[in-house]
Amino acid sequence: MSLSITSLASIAIDLQSGIAHPDRFARLIRTLRQLLGSDATALLRYEDRQFCPLAIDGLAQDVLGRRFALDAHPRLEAIARAGDVVRFPADSELPDPYDGLIPQHSDLKVHACLGLPLFADQNLIGALTVDGMNPLQFDSFSDEELRLVGALVAGALNTALLMEQLENQTPAAAVVPAARKNDGGEMVGLSAGIEQLKKEIEIVAGSDLNVLITGETGVGKELVARAIHSGSARAANPLVYLNCAALPESVAESELFGHVKGAFTGAIHHRTGKFEMADNGTLFLDEIGELPLTLQAKLLRVLQYGDIQRVGDDSSQRVNVRVLAATNRDLKQQVLAGEFRADLFHRLSVFPLHVPALRERGDDITLLAGFFCEQSRAKMGLKQVVLSAGARELLHRYDWPGNIRELEHAIYRAIVLARAGHPAGELVLEPQHFQLAEVVPQTMPAAAADLTPGVDNLRQATDEFQRRVIVQTLAANGSSWAAAARQLQLDVANLHRLAKRLGVK
Ligand SMILES: Nc1ncnc2c1ncn2[C@@H]1O[C@H](COP(=O)(O)OP(=O)(O)OP(=O)(O)O)[C@@H](O)[C@H]1O
Ligand SMILES: [Mg+2]
């Protein structure tokens, strides 16, 4: 069977009419599957030497979260380089990025594979990959026909990308689409919560407001701060990081504002404070809830008057700094408890941004799992890493108190475990590779039940529960914090911090 004029005309019309639709890419890919009779089809966008799936059909859902670097994928690299239709022979040595990711044929390798690079003017903007299980599946299509399909899809993709840019147009987004920029951390996720967050980031990035970023531990607050900075007019200037929790009160002031030589015993040199370093840029104050009250007063002063005083210096100095602050604590609660200044809270939270917990992000769990599988695969030089259906389900059921950081570590650990039995490097992650079982919600009710009577404050109840778990785990591990942290799958520093906050230490 080859493509008739009518079928080509119908995809042209279909592509054009679908363009205004929000899931335009998904429609496009469905049309192509019908047209080409493929088992798996993916539309990929090309940017920064990597391919990012925009829509998939016939492939595991987690493929949407995978990012395929050219350097790690010779097959995609060949498509990017070719400038024309590429047909891979069935016995091609080049690994297929989708091996094991076609759910209907999970144990089979891809046999027929076509790649169509997509161009706008002379620039590569994407690729279409078309895979089939039958080696001869696409032989009936001529190169000319496939080229024509490629040209139609490229046109539709280009228009769609332009439209997307227009839709996201805010003053700052015109310069950098902040949330999409891949400078050390793309924000993977398509859930409503994360789409909303990306919009808010683009809006707030363009303003010069201070921003308070809230959310549980490991949700990506730092990533949000970086996205705001890189989407702002200050992007070319420094983003300076300061963790308020790691600051002993005695050095905190000089850390923030600097000191002059001789300011105190041991001050043998001038020292530049973080505020000065961030001049004309952004200062990211992480864990702002831990900032001692005395320093809160000094910080407030800078935010009000825009000038700083170095320790030991009578004169003050003007700085132009935008402050982004983050916390996983309930600052309002802290204000009520007298631990955080109300006036500082109001200054900082002119534009509050809340980062949703992973358990509230629905299928983002799958996407992020795919993202981390592919990332670890490339880093560890493995051939393929896929999730079994059981593993995907387990990841969905679990409630991720440590959020994305916990997921990242869980995937990494699962890979290490799975690799032990598979030196060939083609790994299928199964439920038993994840050690989440003991904390999966199903096992919780018994423990939680005795807490529920009289619970009228979820936060307090949760704290109490965590306190008990930590105490018990410590006892079970001979008071070793490191061992307890391992068992609880927490970073040991985070466990210390949590214990400190809960008053266990
Ligand atoms: N949407 C996302 N897509 C991909 N990776 C993400 C995403 N969000 C977070 N991450 C990754 O998860 C890890 C934790 O993120 P981050 O350090 O920003 O969390 P956090 O909210 O600052 O946590 P904490 O409160 O513990 O400081 C990082 O490795 C980050 O790159
Ligand atoms: Mg952080």
mmCIF file of N, CA, C and O in Angstrom, residues 395-469:
data_model
loop_
_atom_site.group_PDB
_atom_site.id
_atom_site.type_symbol
_atom_site.label_atom_id
_atom_site.label_comp_id
_atom_site.label_asym_id
_atom_site.label_seq_id
_atom_site.Cartn_x
_atom_site.Cartn_y
_atom_site.Cartn_z
ATOM 1 N N LEU A 395 4.655 2.901 41.928
ATOM 2 C CA LEU A 395 5.065 4.294 42.036
ATOM 3 C C LEU A 395 3.844 5.217 42.173
ATOM 4 O O LEU A 395 3.898 6.230 42.849
ATOM 5 N N HIS A 396 2.755 4.821 41.522
ATOM 6 C CA HIS A 396 1.532 5.620 41.602
ATOM 7 C C HIS A 396 0.865 5.536 42.954
ATOM 8 O O HIS A 396 0.258 6.480 43.429
ATOM 9 N N ARG A 397 0.953 4.342 43.563
ATOM 10 C CA ARG A 397 0.270 4.122 44.823
ATOM 11 C C ARG A 397 0.964 4.792 45.987
ATOM 12 O O ARG A 397 0.340 5.200 46.945
ATOM 13 N N TYR A 398 2.260 4.865 45.901
ATOM 14 C CA TYR A 398 3.060 5.395 46.994
ATOM 15 C C TYR A 398 2.801 6.895 47.135
ATOM 16 O O TYR A 398 2.452 7.560 46.161
ATOM 17 N N ASP A 399 2.968 7.436 48.349
ATOM 18 C CA ASP A 399 2.571 8.854 48.453
ATOM 19 C C ASP A 399 3.728 9.856 48.510
ATOM 20 O O ASP A 399 3.515 11.040 48.674
ATOM 21 N N TRP A 400 4.943 9.423 48.357
ATOM 22 C CA TRP A 400 6.089 10.297 48.133
ATOM 23 C C TRP A 400 6.246 11.466 49.099
ATOM 24 O O TRP A 400 6.248 12.624 48.676
ATOM 25 N N PRO A 401 6.451 11.163 50.377
ATOM 26 C CA PRO A 401 6.669 12.273 51.314
ATOM 27 C C PRO A 401 7.916 13.100 50.968
ATOM 28 O O PRO A 401 7.974 14.283 51.274
ATOM 29 N N GLY A 402 8.899 12.460 50.329
ATOM 30 C CA GLY A 402 10.099 13.206 49.938
ATOM 31 C C GLY A 402 10.024 13.722 48.508
ATOM 32 O O GLY A 402 11.013 14.210 47.962
ATOM 33 N N ASN A 403 8.871 13.575 47.902
ATOM 34 C CA ASN A 403 8.578 14.137 46.586
ATOM 35 C C ASN A 403 9.580 13.755 45.494
ATOM 36 O O ASN A 403 10.028 12.624 45.467
ATOM 37 N N ILE A 404 9.917 14.723 44.628
ATOM 38 C CA ILE A 404 10.691 14.372 43.441
ATOM 39 C C ILE A 404 12.095 13.894 43.790
ATOM 40 O O ILE A 404 12.624 12.978 43.173
ATOM 41 N N ARG A 405 12.660 14.471 44.834
ATOM 42 C CA ARG A 405 13.995 14.011 45.225
ATOM 43 C C ARG A 405 13.936 12.534 45.632
ATOM 44 O O ARG A 405 14.803 11.750 45.275
ATOM 45 N N GLU A 406 12.894 12.170 46.344
ATOM 46 C CA GLU A 406 12.748 10.783 46.769
ATOM 47 C C GLU A 406 12.549 9.859 45.568
ATOM 48 O O GLU A 406 13.122 8.770 45.494
ATOM 49 N N LEU A 407 11.767 10.322 44.605
ATOM 50 C CA LEU A 407 11.544 9.520 43.396
ATOM 51 C C LEU A 407 12.862 9.315 42.648
ATOM 52 O O LEU A 407 13.188 8.214 42.212
ATOM 53 N N GLU A 408 13.609 10.398 42.524
ATOM 54 C CA GLU A 408 14.898 10.338 41.832
ATOM 55 C C GLU A 408 15.797 9.294 42.501
ATOM 56 O O GLU A 408 16.386 8.439 41.833
ATOM 57 N N HIS A 409 15.884 9.350 43.826
ATOM 58 C CA HIS A 409 16.721 8.392 44.544
ATOM 59 C C HIS A 409 16.172 6.971 44.431
ATOM 60 O O HIS A 409 16.934 6.020 44.295
ATOM 61 N N ALA A 410 14.848 6.845 44.485
ATOM 62 C CA ALA A 410 14.235 5.506 44.409
ATOM 63 C C ALA A 410 14.559 4.854 43.068
ATOM 64 O O ALA A 410 14.887 3.672 43.000
ATOM 65 N N ILE A 411 14.482 5.627 41.995
ATOM 66 C CA ILE A 411 14.783 5.075 40.672
ATOM 67 C C ILE A 411 16.252 4.673 40.605
ATOM 68 O O ILE A 411 16.608 3.590 40.138
ATOM 69 N N TYR A 412 17.081 5.556 41.119
ATOM 70 C CA TYR A 412 18.508 5.285 41.066
ATOM 71 C C TYR A 412 18.854 3.998 41.823
ATOM 72 O O TYR A 412 19.557 3.135 41.320
ATOM 73 N N ARG A 413 18.281 3.881 43.026
ATOM 74 C CA ARG A 413 18.541 2.680 43.814
ATOM 75 C C ARG A 413 18.008 1.424 43.126
ATOM 76 O O ARG A 413 18.653 0.380 43.113
ATOM 77 N N ALA A 414 16.825 1.555 42.541
ATOM 78 C CA ALA A 414 16.227 0.402 41.857
ATOM 79 C C ALA A 414 17.128 -0.046 40.702
ATOM 80 O O ALA A 414 17.318 -1.241 40.475
ATOM 81 N N ILE A 415 17.702 0.917 40.002
ATOM 82 C CA ILE A 415 18.587 0.577 38.887
ATOM 83 C C ILE A 415 19.820 -0.166 39.398
ATOM 84 O O ILE A 415 20.237 -1.175 38.828
ATOM 85 N N VAL A 416 20.373 0.337 40.479
ATOM 86 C CA VAL A 416 21.558 -0.309 41.036
ATOM 87 C C VAL A 416 21.234 -1.755 41.422
ATOM 88 O O VAL A 416 21.990 -2.680 41.121
ATOM 89 N N LEU A 417 20.079 -1.947 42.050
ATOM 90 C CA LEU A 417 19.676 -3.304 42.433
ATOM 91 C C LEU A 417 19.443 -4.183 41.212
ATOM 92 O O LEU A 417 19.902 -5.317 41.147
ATOM 93 N N ALA A 418 18.721 -3.649 40.231
ATOM 94 C CA ALA A 418 18.374 -4.437 39.052
ATOM 95 C C ALA A 418 19.627 -4.775 38.249
ATOM 96 O O ALA A 418 19.729 -5.846 37.660
ATOM 97 N N ARG A 419 20.575 -3.863 38.272
ATOM 98 C CA ARG A 419 21.781 -4.064 37.474
ATOM 99 C C ARG A 419 22.597 -5.245 37.972
ATOM 100 O O ARG A 419 23.250 -5.939 37.189
ATOM 101 N N ALA A 420 22.524 -5.478 39.281
ATOM 102 C CA ALA A 420 23.311 -6.561 39.857
ATOM 103 C C ALA A 420 23.052 -7.891 39.138
ATOM 104 O O ALA A 420 23.951 -8.683 38.943
ATOM 105 N N GLY A 421 21.790 -8.091 38.691
ATOM 106 C CA GLY A 421 21.496 -9.355 38.033
ATOM 107 C C GLY A 421 21.615 -9.316 36.519
ATOM 108 O O GLY A 421 21.415 -10.326 35.858
ATOM 109 N N HIS A 422 21.902 -8.123 35.977
ATOM 110 C CA HIS A 422 21.872 -7.997 34.514
ATOM 111 C C HIS A 422 23.047 -7.218 33.961
ATOM 112 O O HIS A 422 22.912 -6.060 33.597
ATOM 113 N N PRO A 423 24.145 -7.898 33.862
ATOM 114 C CA PRO A 423 25.332 -7.187 33.384
ATOM 115 C C PRO A 423 25.175 -6.654 31.960
ATOM 116 O O PRO A 423 25.862 -5.718 31.578
ATOM 117 N N ALA A 424 24.254 -7.230 31.162
ATOM 118 C CA ALA A 424 24.108 -6.770 29.783
ATOM 119 C C ALA A 424 23.571 -5.351 29.714
ATOM 120 O O ALA A 424 23.700 -4.677 28.700
ATOM 121 N N GLY A 425 22.980 -4.897 30.797
ATOM 122 C CA GLY A 425 22.573 -3.496 30.826
ATOM 123 C C GLY A 425 21.216 -3.192 30.241
ATOM 124 O O GLY A 425 20.920 -2.049 29.922
ATOM 125 N N GLU A 426 20.379 -4.240 30.054
ATOM 126 C CA GLU A 426 19.005 -3.963 29.643
ATOM 127 C C GLU A 426 18.113 -4.280 30.832
ATOM 128 O O GLU A 426 17.832 -5.430 31.111
ATOM 129 N N LEU A 427 17.702 -3.249 31.532
ATOM 130 C CA LEU A 427 17.047 -3.466 32.811
ATOM 131 C C LEU A 427 15.553 -3.221 32.742
ATOM 132 O O LEU A 427 15.094 -2.271 32.112
ATOM 133 N N VAL A 428 14.816 -4.105 33.418
ATOM 134 C CA VAL A 428 13.398 -3.860 33.646
ATOM 135 C C VAL A 428 13.242 -3.682 35.152
ATOM 136 O O VAL A 428 13.539 -4.599 35.921
ATOM 137 N N LEU A 429 12.812 -2.506 35.570
ATOM 138 C CA LEU A 429 12.634 -2.266 36.998
ATOM 139 C C LEU A 429 11.301 -2.858 37.440
ATOM 140 O O LEU A 429 10.259 -2.531 36.890
ATOM 141 N N GLU A 430 11.391 -3.745 38.420
ATOM 142 C CA GLU A 430 10.205 -4.427 38.940
ATOM 143 C C GLU A 430 9.904 -3.902 40.348
ATOM 144 O O GLU A 430 10.787 -3.328 40.994
ATOM 145 N N PRO A 431 8.677 -4.156 40.847
ATOM 146 C CA PRO A 431 8.331 -3.662 42.185
ATOM 147 C C PRO A 431 9.358 -4.038 43.249
ATOM 148 O O PRO A 431 9.659 -3.242 44.129
ATOM 149 N N GLN A 432 9.918 -5.262 43.145
ATOM 150 C CA GLN A 432 10.832 -5.665 44.226
ATOM 151 C C GLN A 432 12.132 -4.851 44.225
ATOM 152 O O GLN A 432 12.885 -4.911 45.181
ATOM 153 N N HIS A 433 12.401 -4.118 43.171
ATOM 154 C CA HIS A 433 13.599 -3.278 43.163
ATOM 155 C C HIS A 433 13.390 -1.972 43.926
ATOM 156 O O HIS A 433 14.324 -1.227 44.161
ATOM 157 N N PHE A 434 12.141 -1.697 44.251
ATOM 158 C CA PHE A 434 11.855 -0.479 45.006
ATOM 159 C C PHE A 434 11.593 -0.855 46.450
ATOM 160 O O PHE A 434 10.814 -1.756 46.723
ATOM 161 N N GLN A 435 12.255 -0.160 47.350
ATOM 162 C CA GLN A 435 12.051 -0.513 48.766
ATOM 163 C C GLN A 435 11.063 0.460 49.396
ATOM 164 O O GLN A 435 11.349 1.084 50.391
ATOM 165 N N LEU A 436 9.925 0.602 48.755
ATOM 166 C CA LEU A 436 8.949 1.560 49.259
ATOM 167 C C LEU A 436 7.922 0.864 50.128
ATOM 168 O O LEU A 436 7.195 1.518 50.854
ATOM 169 N N ALA A 437 7.889 -0.473 50.056
ATOM 170 C CA ALA A 437 6.786 -1.233 50.637
ATOM 171 C C ALA A 437 6.453 -0.829 52.068
ATOM 172 O O ALA A 437 5.296 -0.593 52.385
ATOM 173 N N GLU A 438 7.471 -0.716 52.923
ATOM 174 C CA GLU A 438 7.147 -0.502 54.339
ATOM 175 C C GLU A 438 6.512 0.860 54.608
ATOM 176 O O GLU A 438 5.957 1.084 55.662
ATOM 177 N N VAL A 439 6.605 1.776 53.649
ATOM 178 C CA VAL A 439 5.994 3.081 53.888
ATOM 179 C C VAL A 439 4.818 3.346 52.955
ATOM 180 O O VAL A 439 4.246 4.420 52.960
ATOM 181 N N VAL A 440 4.470 2.349 52.135
ATOM 182 C CA VAL A 440 3.317 2.514 51.263
ATOM 183 C C VAL A 440 2.065 2.711 52.127
ATOM 184 O O VAL A 440 1.916 2.067 53.161
ATOM 185 N N PRO A 441 1.168 3.627 51.724
ATOM 186 C CA PRO A 441 0.024 3.967 52.565
ATOM 187 C C PRO A 441 -0.738 2.767 53.129
ATOM 188 O O PRO A 441 -1.154 2.800 54.275
ATOM 189 N N GLN A 442 -0.883 1.686 52.353
ATOM 190 C CA GLN A 442 -1.656 0.540 52.836
ATOM 191 C C GLN A 442 -1.186 0.053 54.196
ATOM 192 O O GLN A 442 -1.959 -0.468 54.962
ATOM 193 N N THR A 443 0.113 0.171 54.453
ATOM 194 C CA THR A 443 0.628 -0.358 55.697
ATOM 195 C C THR A 443 0.505 0.668 56.826
ATOM 196 O O THR A 443 0.804 0.372 57.956
ATOM 197 N N MET A 444 0.068 1.866 56.497
ATOM 198 C CA MET A 444 0.040 2.931 57.491
ATOM 199 C C MET A 444 -1.151 2.900 58.444
ATOM 200 O O MET A 444 -0.976 3.207 59.617
ATOM 201 N N PRO A 445 -2.370 2.579 57.995
ATOM 202 C CA PRO A 445 -3.522 2.810 58.865
ATOM 203 C C PRO A 445 -3.364 2.282 60.283
ATOM 204 O O PRO A 445 -3.739 2.962 61.219
ATOM 205 N N ALA A 446 -2.794 1.091 60.430
ATOM 206 C CA ALA A 446 -2.656 0.526 61.762
ATOM 207 C C ALA A 446 -1.897 1.482 62.662
ATOM 208 O O ALA A 446 -2.306 1.768 63.779
ATOM 209 N N ALA A 447 -0.793 1.995 62.139
ATOM 210 C CA ALA A 447 0.013 2.904 62.936
ATOM 211 C C ALA A 447 -0.700 4.241 63.136
ATOM 212 O O ALA A 447 -0.621 4.846 64.195
ATOM 213 N N ALA A 448 -1.416 4.669 62.096
ATOM 214 C CA ALA A 448 -2.029 5.989 62.163
ATOM 215 C C ALA A 448 -3.293 5.964 63.017
ATOM 216 O O ALA A 448 -3.674 6.960 63.609
ATOM 217 N N ALA A 449 -3.917 4.785 63.087
ATOM 218 C CA ALA A 449 -5.229 4.712 63.720
ATOM 219 C C ALA A 449 -5.215 5.233 65.152
ATOM 220 O O ALA A 449 -6.076 6.007 65.550
ATOM 221 N N ASP A 450 -4.172 4.835 65.899
ATOM 222 C CA ASP A 450 -4.190 5.245 67.295
ATOM 223 C C ASP A 450 -3.922 6.738 67.461
ATOM 224 O O ASP A 450 -3.994 7.278 68.541
ATOM 225 N N LEU A 451 -3.574 7.389 66.369
ATOM 226 C CA LEU A 451 -3.340 8.827 66.447
ATOM 227 C C LEU A 451 -4.598 9.623 66.133
ATOM 228 O O LEU A 451 -4.748 10.757 66.544
ATOM 229 N N THR A 452 -5.484 8.999 65.346
ATOM 230 C CA THR A 452 -6.601 9.788 64.826
ATOM 231 C C THR A 452 -7.586 10.321 65.869
ATOM 232 O O THR A 452 -8.099 11.407 65.689
ATOM 233 N N PRO A 453 -7.853 9.591 66.957
ATOM 234 C CA PRO A 453 -8.815 10.186 67.879
ATOM 235 C C PRO A 453 -8.309 11.547 68.351
ATOM 236 O O PRO A 453 -7.156 11.678 68.765
ATOM 237 N N GLY A 454 -9.165 12.530 68.246
ATOM 238 C CA GLY A 454 -8.808 13.840 68.760
ATOM 239 C C GLY A 454 -7.917 14.662 67.854
ATOM 240 O O GLY A 454 -7.462 15.719 68.235
ATOM 241 N N VAL A 455 -7.652 14.155 66.644
ATOM 242 C CA VAL A 455 -6.828 14.967 65.743
ATOM 243 C C VAL A 455 -7.644 16.128 65.211
ATOM 244 O O VAL A 455 -8.680 15.947 64.585
ATOM 245 N N ASP A 456 -7.212 17.340 65.497
ATOM 246 C CA ASP A 456 -7.926 18.469 64.913
ATOM 247 C C ASP A 456 -6.941 19.362 64.181
ATOM 248 O O ASP A 456 -7.285 20.373 63.613
ATOM 249 N N ASN A 457 -5.677 18.962 64.213
ATOM 250 C CA ASN A 457 -4.684 19.754 63.503
ATOM 251 C C ASN A 457 -3.775 18.765 62.776
ATOM 252 O O ASN A 457 -2.970 18.070 63.392
ATOM 253 N N LEU A 458 -3.944 18.705 61.469
ATOM 254 C CA LEU A 458 -3.247 17.697 60.674
ATOM 255 C C LEU A 458 -1.745 17.853 60.821
ATOM 256 O O LEU A 458 -0.993 16.886 60.939
ATOM 257 N N ARG A 459 -1.316 19.089 60.794
ATOM 258 C CA ARG A 459 0.112 19.364 60.879
ATOM 259 C C ARG A 459 0.716 18.776 62.162
ATOM 260 O O ARG A 459 1.725 18.097 62.139
ATOM 261 N N GLN A 460 0.022 19.058 63.283
ATOM 262 C CA GLN A 460 0.530 18.551 64.566
ATOM 263 C C GLN A 460 0.522 17.028 64.594
ATOM 264 O O GLN A 460 1.466 16.408 65.070
ATOM 265 N N ALA A 461 -0.554 16.466 64.051
ATOM 266 C CA ALA A 461 -0.658 15.007 64.054
ATOM 267 C C ALA A 461 0.456 14.404 63.211
ATOM 268 O O ALA A 461 1.076 13.405 63.579
ATOM 269 N N THR A 462 0.712 15.044 62.063
ATOM 270 C CA THR A 462 1.759 14.551 61.175
ATOM 271 C C THR A 462 3.119 14.658 61.864
ATOM 272 O O THR A 462 3.928 13.734 61.825
ATOM 273 N N ASP A 463 3.341 15.779 62.515
ATOM 274 C CA ASP A 463 4.598 15.972 63.234
ATOM 275 C C ASP A 463 4.770 14.888 64.290
ATOM 276 O O ASP A 463 5.836 14.299 64.426
ATOM 277 N N GLU A 464 3.697 14.638 65.012
ATOM 278 C CA GLU A 464 3.753 13.650 66.088
ATOM 279 C C GLU A 464 4.093 12.267 65.525
ATOM 280 O O GLU A 464 4.915 11.527 66.059
ATOM 281 N N PHE A 465 3.452 11.966 64.394
ATOM 282 C CA PHE A 465 3.694 10.684 63.753
ATOM 283 C C PHE A 465 5.153 10.572 63.330
ATOM 284 O O PHE A 465 5.827 9.568 63.597
ATOM 285 N N GLN A 466 5.652 11.635 62.688
ATOM 286 C CA GLN A 466 7.046 11.615 62.225
ATOM 287 C C GLN A 466 7.995 11.471 63.416
ATOM 288 O O GLN A 466 8.984 10.738 63.356
ATOM 289 N N ARG A 467 7.673 12.179 64.495
ATOM 290 C CA ARG A 467 8.484 12.109 65.700
ATOM 291 C C ARG A 467 8.602 10.653 66.163
ATOM 292 O O ARG A 467 9.685 10.146 66.414
ATOM 293 N N ARG A 468 7.449 9.973 66.237
ATOM 294 C CA ARG A 468 7.456 8.583 66.697
ATOM 295 C C ARG A 468 8.269 7.686 65.778
ATOM 296 O O ARG A 468 9.045 6.859 66.237
ATOM 297 N N VAL A 469 8.039 7.875 64.478
ATOM 298 C CA VAL A 469 8.766 7.031 63.521
ATOM 299 C C VAL A 469 10.262 7.233 63.677
ATOM 300 O O VAL A 469 11.043 6.270 63.702
#
